[in-house]
Amino acid sequence: MDAVSYLSQAERHCAQRGCRLTELRRRVLELVLRHDGVVKAYQVLADLQRERGPAAPPTVYRALDFLVEQGLLHRVEALNGFIVCEHFECHHDGLFLVCQDCGRVLELDAAQGLSSLCAATAQLGFTIAPQNLVLTGTCKACLA
Amino acid sequence: MDAVSYLSQAERHCAQRGCRLTELRRRVLELVLRHDGVVKAYQVLADLQRERGPAAPPTVYRALDFLVEQGLLHRVEALNGFIVCEHFECHHDGLFLVCQDCGRVLELDAAQGLSSLCAATAQLGFTIAPQNLVLTGTCKACLA
DNA sequence: TGACTTATGTTATACTGTAACGCTAATCCA
DNA sequence: TGGATTAGCGTTACAGTATAACATAAGTCA
């Protein structure tokens, strides 16, 4: 999906949920979109500063948190980063495959993988919450 | 396993591997053992300072890194923490179930769970590296 | 309009982790 | 044994990540 139609869908998504995709939040989302893969908060902050002058960390973190809440971004904890969610219309758990060599990130739906883990942990009485999973490894291109 | 026998096994483990469980490393391991579940590096640092006076972060991080290398501890990236490995004799991937409510951590062997994920990602040509997995959820006690 | 809520700006600081340098203690080998 | 070499540790300084707390501005609605 190109950035423009992604943004307009995001706009509609927020409207439906009765929350405001403000100028700042939209701008932050665009900045994340512009990057391929995972972006760091401080990278976004730097980009934002280049555009609009002085800005402090909370400005960016608040916008990112909002976007994660709305399902537009994933927070990838293991990488201290954020990544655009490709399918924010349906709720889902993300499964991220991070290549150790090239750093590229693939996103899958984790439902399948998680269900088998769910079954295993259910025996212990442990209930798994919805969440993103990050697996590191080596991608096709880097293996070759 | 109680701390004393754990430490003596750790001692033997290191000797077999031809590396030195020095006084400092042993001390750090003891401090981690003393905590139930996941410990933060800076918590260990604080404990160490209380015992031996001034100490800086690298002192603790180096010892922790060593212990992770030897398989005595797991580094739990998603939590920025460290936890004692219950079965360091066999190499394995850890699967950590972290309770959102009480913070307690269960360790399982991740081999089973990972294998199904492995199969899924293999179709994409992605090879998963050995790693620890963290799942958050709610434990038996907190569900009740 | 005025009261209220939400969003943003601003300052300061906490937490996590590492680079780089130098010294000391252990190990090795001629 | 003694000199070279390496491993371990102390120390300083700093980079990167994240949030608390308070002030201000902008939107909302009676």
Short mmCIF file of C-alpha atoms (C1' of nucleotides) in Angstrom, two decimals:
data_model
loop_
_atom_site.label_atom_id
_atom_site.label_comp_id
_atom_site.label_asym_id
_atom_site.label_seq_id
_atom_site.Cartn_x
_atom_site.Cartn_y
_atom_site.Cartn_z
CA MET A 1 0.00 0.00 0.00
CA ASP A 2 1.38 3.43 -0.87
CA ALA A 3 1.80 6.05 1.79
CA VAL A 4 -1.01 8.30 0.60
CA SER A 5 -3.73 5.68 0.68
CA TYR A 6 -2.35 4.28 3.90
CA LEU A 7 -2.70 7.69 5.52
CA SER A 8 -6.23 8.19 4.32
CA GLN A 9 -7.20 4.76 5.60
CA ALA A 10 -5.55 5.61 8.89
CA GLU A 11 -7.56 8.81 8.97
CA ARG A 12 -10.80 6.87 8.49
CA HIS A 13 -9.71 4.27 11.04
CA CYS A 14 -9.25 6.95 13.69
CA ALA A 15 -12.47 8.71 12.81
CA GLN A 16 -14.37 5.44 13.26
CA ARG A 17 -12.78 4.96 16.62
CA GLY A 18 -13.63 8.47 17.67
CA CYS A 19 -10.11 9.68 18.20
CA ARG A 20 -8.13 12.43 16.57
CA LEU A 21 -5.31 11.87 14.13
CA THR A 22 -3.88 15.32 14.77
CA GLU A 23 -1.37 17.10 12.61
CA LEU A 24 1.49 15.96 14.82
CA ARG A 25 0.37 12.36 15.01
CA ARG A 26 -0.18 12.25 11.27
CA ARG A 27 3.25 13.71 10.72
CA VAL A 28 4.87 11.15 12.97
CA LEU A 29 3.04 8.35 11.20
CA GLU A 30 4.30 9.68 7.87
CA LEU A 31 7.84 9.74 9.17
CA VAL A 32 7.60 6.13 10.26
CA LEU A 33 6.05 5.18 6.92
CA ARG A 34 8.91 6.80 5.10
CA HIS A 35 11.32 4.31 6.60
CA ASP A 36 11.52 0.77 5.43
CA GLY A 37 11.12 -1.46 8.44
CA VAL A 38 11.80 -0.68 12.05
CA VAL A 39 12.39 2.91 13.18
CA LYS A 40 13.67 4.16 16.48
CA ALA A 41 11.87 6.85 18.44
CA TYR A 42 14.94 9.06 18.46
CA GLN A 43 15.25 8.71 14.70
CA VAL A 44 11.70 9.97 14.33
CA LEU A 45 12.51 12.74 16.77
CA ALA A 46 15.50 13.80 14.69
CA ASP A 47 13.39 13.79 11.52
CA LEU A 48 10.74 15.84 13.23
CA GLN A 49 13.27 18.35 14.45
CA ARG A 50 14.62 18.77 10.95
CA GLU A 51 11.13 19.67 9.77
CA ARG A 52 9.69 21.68 12.58
CA GLY A 53 12.57 22.86 14.73
CA PRO A 54 13.02 22.03 18.40
CA ALA A 55 11.08 19.08 19.80
CA ALA A 56 11.59 16.91 22.87
CA PRO A 57 11.33 13.15 23.36
CA PRO A 58 7.88 13.14 24.99
CA THR A 59 6.40 14.77 21.90
CA VAL A 60 7.43 11.84 19.79
CA TYR A 61 6.81 9.13 22.37
CA ARG A 62 3.27 10.35 22.97
CA ALA A 63 2.47 10.32 19.29
CA LEU A 64 4.01 6.87 18.86
CA ASP A 65 2.11 5.53 21.85
CA PHE A 66 -1.11 6.86 20.41
CA LEU A 67 -0.44 5.23 17.06
CA VAL A 68 0.33 1.92 18.74
CA GLU A 69 -2.89 2.15 20.76
CA GLN A 70 -4.85 2.67 17.57
CA GLY A 71 -3.18 -0.34 16.00
CA LEU A 72 -1.46 1.70 13.30
CA LEU A 73 2.00 0.84 14.51
CA HIS A 74 3.59 -2.06 16.30
CA ARG A 75 6.07 -1.50 19.03
CA VAL A 76 8.85 -4.03 18.64
CA GLU A 77 10.18 -4.24 22.16
CA ALA A 78 13.10 -6.49 21.47
CA LEU A 79 14.42 -3.89 19.05
CA ASN A 80 13.45 -0.75 20.88
CA GLY A 81 11.67 0.28 17.74
CA PHE A 82 8.42 0.88 15.92
CA ILE A 83 7.10 -0.41 12.64
CA VAL A 84 4.03 0.29 10.54
CA CYS A 85 1.28 -2.26 10.91
CA GLU A 86 0.29 -3.49 7.49
CA HIS A 87 -3.20 -4.54 8.42
CA PHE A 88 -4.59 -2.41 11.16
CA GLU A 89 -8.18 -3.13 10.25
CA CYS A 90 -8.12 -6.56 11.79
CA HIS A 91 -6.79 -7.04 15.26
CA HIS A 92 -3.93 -9.44 15.24
CA ASP A 93 -0.72 -10.45 16.92
CA GLY A 94 2.34 -9.63 14.95
CA LEU A 95 5.20 -12.02 14.34
CA PHE A 96 8.36 -10.27 13.29
CA LEU A 97 11.26 -12.02 11.69
CA VAL A 98 14.36 -9.91 12.06
CA CYS A 99 17.38 -10.75 9.97
CA GLN A 100 20.58 -10.60 11.99
CA ASP A 101 22.64 -9.77 8.95
CA CYS A 102 20.74 -7.18 6.96
CA GLY A 103 18.36 -5.98 9.67
CA ARG A 104 15.32 -6.29 7.46
CA VAL A 105 12.04 -7.18 9.12
CA LEU A 106 9.26 -9.43 7.87
CA GLU A 107 5.85 -9.25 9.45
CA LEU A 108 3.59 -12.28 9.66
CA ASP A 109 0.38 -12.93 11.45
CA ALA A 110 1.36 -14.70 14.65
CA ALA A 111 -1.98 -16.36 15.26
CA GLN A 112 -0.88 -19.76 14.00
CA GLY A 113 2.45 -19.85 15.73
CA LEU A 114 0.99 -18.55 18.95
CA SER A 115 -1.80 -21.07 19.05
CA SER A 116 0.60 -23.95 19.47
CA LEU A 117 2.44 -22.08 22.19
CA CYS A 118 -0.90 -21.28 23.75
CA ALA A 119 -1.77 -24.93 23.95
CA ALA A 120 1.53 -25.69 25.65
CA THR A 121 1.18 -22.99 28.25
CA ALA A 122 -2.50 -23.65 28.89
CA GLN A 123 -1.43 -26.91 30.53
CA LEU A 124 0.35 -24.84 33.12
CA GLY A 125 -2.68 -22.66 33.64
CA PHE A 126 -0.95 -19.74 32.00
CA THR A 127 -3.02 -17.60 29.66
CA ILE A 128 -1.15 -15.79 26.94
CA ALA A 129 -2.10 -12.18 26.25
CA PRO A 130 -2.25 -10.71 22.74
CA GLN A 131 1.25 -9.63 21.82
CA ASN A 132 3.92 -9.28 19.24
CA LEU A 133 6.64 -11.83 18.94
CA VAL A 134 10.09 -11.19 17.59
CA LEU A 135 12.28 -13.92 16.20
CA THR A 136 15.79 -13.29 15.03
CA GLY A 137 17.47 -15.35 12.37
CA THR A 138 18.72 -15.13 8.83
CA CYS A 139 16.63 -14.24 5.82
CA LYS A 140 16.59 -15.94 2.46
CA ALA A 141 18.75 -13.34 0.77
CA CYS A 142 21.44 -13.39 3.45
CA LEU A 143 21.57 -17.18 3.56
CA ALA A 144 22.45 -17.39 -0.10
CA MET B 1 17.90 -26.48 43.48
CA ASP B 2 19.25 -24.53 46.44
CA ALA B 3 21.76 -21.77 45.93
CA VAL B 4 24.71 -23.62 47.43
CA SER B 5 24.49 -26.66 45.23
CA TYR B 6 23.69 -24.49 42.25
CA LEU B 7 26.89 -22.56 42.81
CA SER B 8 29.02 -25.64 43.16
CA GLN B 9 27.53 -27.07 39.97
CA ALA B 10 28.21 -23.77 38.26
CA GLU B 11 31.78 -23.97 39.50
CA ARG B 12 32.19 -27.41 37.98
CA HIS B 13 30.47 -26.31 34.78
CA CYS B 14 32.99 -23.51 34.32
CA ALA B 15 35.94 -25.69 35.18
CA GLN B 16 34.87 -28.18 32.52
CA ARG B 17 34.64 -25.41 29.99
CA GLY B 18 38.04 -24.11 30.91
CA CYS B 19 36.97 -20.72 32.09
CA ARG B 20 37.19 -19.00 35.43
CA LEU B 21 34.31 -18.35 37.74
CA THR B 22 36.15 -15.58 39.53
CA GLU B 23 35.21 -14.10 42.86
CA LEU B 24 33.35 -11.24 41.19
CA ARG B 25 31.48 -13.44 38.75
CA ARG B 26 30.52 -15.82 41.49
CA ARG B 27 29.32 -12.93 43.59
CA VAL B 28 27.19 -11.58 40.77
CA LEU B 29 25.73 -15.00 40.15
CA GLU B 30 24.84 -15.26 43.83
CA LEU B 31 23.14 -11.88 43.72
CA VAL B 32 21.03 -12.95 40.76
CA LEU B 33 20.21 -16.23 42.48
CA ARG B 34 19.05 -14.38 45.53
CA HIS B 35 16.26 -12.77 43.54
CA ASP B 36 13.21 -14.66 42.53
CA GLY B 37 12.80 -14.29 38.81
CA VAL B 38 14.12 -11.58 36.56
CA VAL B 39 16.73 -9.11 37.83
CA LYS B 40 17.93 -5.93 36.23
CA ALA B 41 21.60 -5.20 35.74
CA TYR B 42 21.35 -2.01 37.74
CA GLN B 43 19.68 -3.84 40.58
CA VAL B 44 22.63 -6.20 40.72
CA LEU B 45 24.92 -3.20 40.55
CA ALA B 46 23.19 -1.62 43.52
CA ASP B 47 23.44 -4.86 45.50
CA LEU B 48 27.09 -5.15 44.66
CA GLN B 49 27.76 -1.58 45.73
CA ARG B 50 26.10 -2.21 49.04
CA GLU B 51 28.50 -5.09 49.63
CA ARG B 52 31.74 -3.91 48.20
CA GLY B 53 31.55 -0.15 47.89
CA PRO B 54 31.86 1.76 44.63
CA ALA B 55 31.36 -0.14 41.39
CA ALA B 56 30.50 0.97 37.88
CA PRO B 57 28.09 -0.50 35.31
CA PRO B 58 30.73 -2.24 33.18
CA THR B 59 31.79 -4.31 36.17
CA VAL B 60 28.35 -5.84 36.41
CA TYR B 61 27.63 -6.05 32.70
CA ARG B 62 30.87 -7.90 32.06
CA ALA B 63 30.13 -10.43 34.74
CA LEU B 64 26.56 -10.87 33.50
CA ASP B 65 27.70 -11.27 29.91
CA PHE B 66 30.16 -13.91 31.00
CA LEU B 67 27.48 -15.81 32.89
CA VAL B 68 25.16 -15.66 29.90
CA GLU B 69 27.94 -16.94 27.63
CA GLN B 70 28.48 -19.88 29.95
CA GLY B 71 24.77 -20.63 29.91
CA LEU B 72 24.34 -19.96 33.61
CA LEU B 73 22.00 -17.05 33.04
CA HIS B 74 19.51 -16.08 30.40
CA ARG B 75 19.29 -12.55 29.18
CA VAL B 76 15.65 -11.70 28.75
CA GLU B 77 15.79 -8.95 26.18
CA ALA B 78 12.15 -8.07 26.20
CA LEU B 79 12.44 -7.28 29.89
CA ASN B 80 15.92 -5.80 29.96
CA GLY B 81 16.73 -8.34 32.57
CA PHE B 82 18.58 -11.48 33.55
CA ILE B 83 17.39 -14.70 35.11
CA VAL B 84 19.08 -17.82 36.37
CA CYS B 85 19.02 -20.72 33.95
CA GLU B 86 17.65 -23.75 35.70
CA HIS B 87 19.30 -26.32 33.49
CA PHE B 88 22.56 -25.01 32.18
CA GLU B 89 23.91 -28.45 31.54
CA CYS B 90 21.90 -28.90 28.38
CA HIS B 91 21.90 -26.21 25.74
CA HIS B 92 18.42 -25.00 25.12
CA ASP B 93 16.26 -22.08 24.10
CA GLY B 94 14.32 -20.60 26.94
CA LEU B 95 10.64 -19.82 26.87
CA PHE B 96 9.64 -17.36 29.55
CA LEU B 97 6.10 -16.82 30.66
CA VAL B 98 5.83 -13.51 32.42
CA CYS B 99 2.75 -12.78 34.45
CA GLN B 100 1.47 -9.26 33.86
CA ASP B 101 -0.11 -9.11 37.28
CA CYS B 102 2.38 -10.57 39.74
CA GLY B 103 5.52 -10.31 37.62
CA ARG B 104 6.52 -13.89 38.28
CA VAL B 105 8.39 -15.74 35.56
CA LEU B 106 8.09 -19.36 34.52
CA GLU B 107 10.80 -20.93 32.41
CA LEU B 108 10.05 -23.67 29.93
CA ASP B 109 12.09 -25.27 27.24
CA ALA B 110 11.19 -23.47 24.05
CA ALA B 111 12.21 -26.25 21.69
CA GLN B 112 8.68 -27.49 21.10
CA GLY B 113 7.08 -24.13 20.62
CA LEU B 114 9.88 -22.92 18.42
CA SER B 115 9.78 -25.91 16.15
CA SER B 116 6.29 -25.08 14.94
CA LEU B 117 7.30 -21.49 14.36
CA CYS B 118 10.39 -22.74 12.61
CA ALA B 119 8.31 -24.72 10.21
CA ALA B 120 6.18 -21.69 9.41
CA THR B 121 9.11 -19.40 8.76
CA ALA B 122 11.09 -22.00 6.82
CA GLN B 123 8.51 -21.64 4.05
CA LEU B 124 9.67 -18.05 3.69
CA GLY B 125 13.30 -19.10 3.58
CA PHE B 126 13.88 -17.59 7.00
CA THR B 127 16.05 -19.53 9.41
CA ILE B 128 15.45 -18.95 13.08
CA ALA B 129 18.48 -18.59 15.33
CA PRO B 130 18.65 -20.06 18.85
CA GLN B 131 17.01 -17.60 21.19
CA ASN B 132 14.87 -16.96 24.18
CA LEU B 133 11.23 -16.17 23.78
CA VAL B 134 9.15 -14.12 26.15
CA LEU B 135 5.39 -14.38 26.37
CA THR B 136 3.35 -12.20 28.63
CA GLY B 137 0.04 -13.25 30.05
CA THR B 138 -1.61 -14.20 33.29
CA CYS B 139 -0.55 -17.03 35.54
CA LYS B 140 -2.73 -19.60 37.23
CA ALA B 141 -2.67 -17.90 40.61
CA CYS B 142 -3.58 -14.48 39.24
CA LEU B 143 -6.39 -15.86 37.11
CA ALA B 144 -8.12 -17.34 40.11
"C1'" DT C 1 -18.53 32.43 27.43
"C1'" DG C 2 -16.74 29.54 30.74
"C1'" DA C 3 -15.69 24.92 32.43
"C1'" DC C 4 -13.70 20.89 31.05
"C1'" DT C 5 -10.93 17.71 28.52
"C1'" DT C 6 -7.41 16.57 25.36
"C1'" DA C 7 -3.13 17.50 23.12
"C1'" DT C 8 1.27 19.52 23.05
"C1'" DG C 9 5.45 22.01 24.80
"C1'" DT C 10 9.21 22.08 28.11
"C1'" DT C 11 12.45 20.85 31.60
"C1'" DA C 12 14.63 17.68 34.02
"C1'" DT C 13 15.97 13.23 35.00
"C1'" DA C 14 15.93 8.08 35.33
"C1'" DC C 15 17.24 3.84 33.28
"C1'" DT C 16 20.01 0.83 30.15
"C1'" DG C 17 24.18 -0.10 28.00
"C1'" DT C 18 28.97 0.48 25.98
"C1'" DA C 19 33.61 2.56 24.34
"C1'" DA C 20 38.04 3.32 25.66
"C1'" DC C 21 41.86 3.46 28.57
"C1'" DG C 22 44.99 1.70 32.12
"C1'" DC C 23 46.30 -1.31 35.75
"C1'" DT C 24 46.77 -5.82 37.99
"C1'" DA C 25 46.68 -10.68 38.31
"C1'" DA C 26 46.95 -15.06 36.15
"C1'" DT C 27 49.05 -18.03 32.66
"C1'" DC C 28 52.39 -19.68 29.58
"C1'" DC C 29 56.62 -20.85 27.77
"C1'" DA C 30 61.54 -20.53 26.66
"C1'" DT D 1 62.69 -18.21 37.11
"C1'" DG D 2 61.49 -14.39 34.67
"C1'" DG D 3 59.65 -12.05 30.85
"C1'" DA D 4 55.85 -11.91 27.53
"C1'" DT D 5 51.12 -12.40 26.93
"C1'" DT D 6 46.50 -12.54 28.03
"C1'" DA D 7 42.34 -12.21 30.93
"C1'" DG D 8 39.98 -9.76 34.32
"C1'" DC D 9 38.77 -5.65 36.50
"C1'" DG D 10 38.45 -0.52 37.77
"C1'" DT D 11 37.33 3.91 36.11
"C1'" DT D 12 35.70 7.70 33.36
"C1'" DA D 13 32.86 9.28 30.12
"C1'" DC D 14 29.12 9.06 27.28
"C1'" DA D 15 25.35 7.21 23.99
"C1'" DG D 16 20.73 5.72 23.62
"C1'" DT D 17 16.02 4.89 25.49
"C1'" DA D 18 12.17 6.44 28.15
"C1'" DT D 19 9.21 8.95 31.42
"C1'" DA D 20 7.66 12.19 35.40
"C1'" DA D 21 5.93 16.48 36.26
"C1'" DC D 22 4.37 20.75 35.25
"C1'" DA D 23 2.92 24.57 31.93
"C1'" DT D 24 0.39 26.00 28.02
"C1'" DA D 25 -2.61 25.72 24.04
"C1'" DA D 26 -6.37 23.87 21.49
"C1'" DG D 27 -10.66 21.59 21.03
"C1'" DT D 28 -15.51 20.45 23.04
"C1'" DC D 29 -19.75 21.23 24.84
"C1'" DA D 30 -23.15 22.90 28.32
#
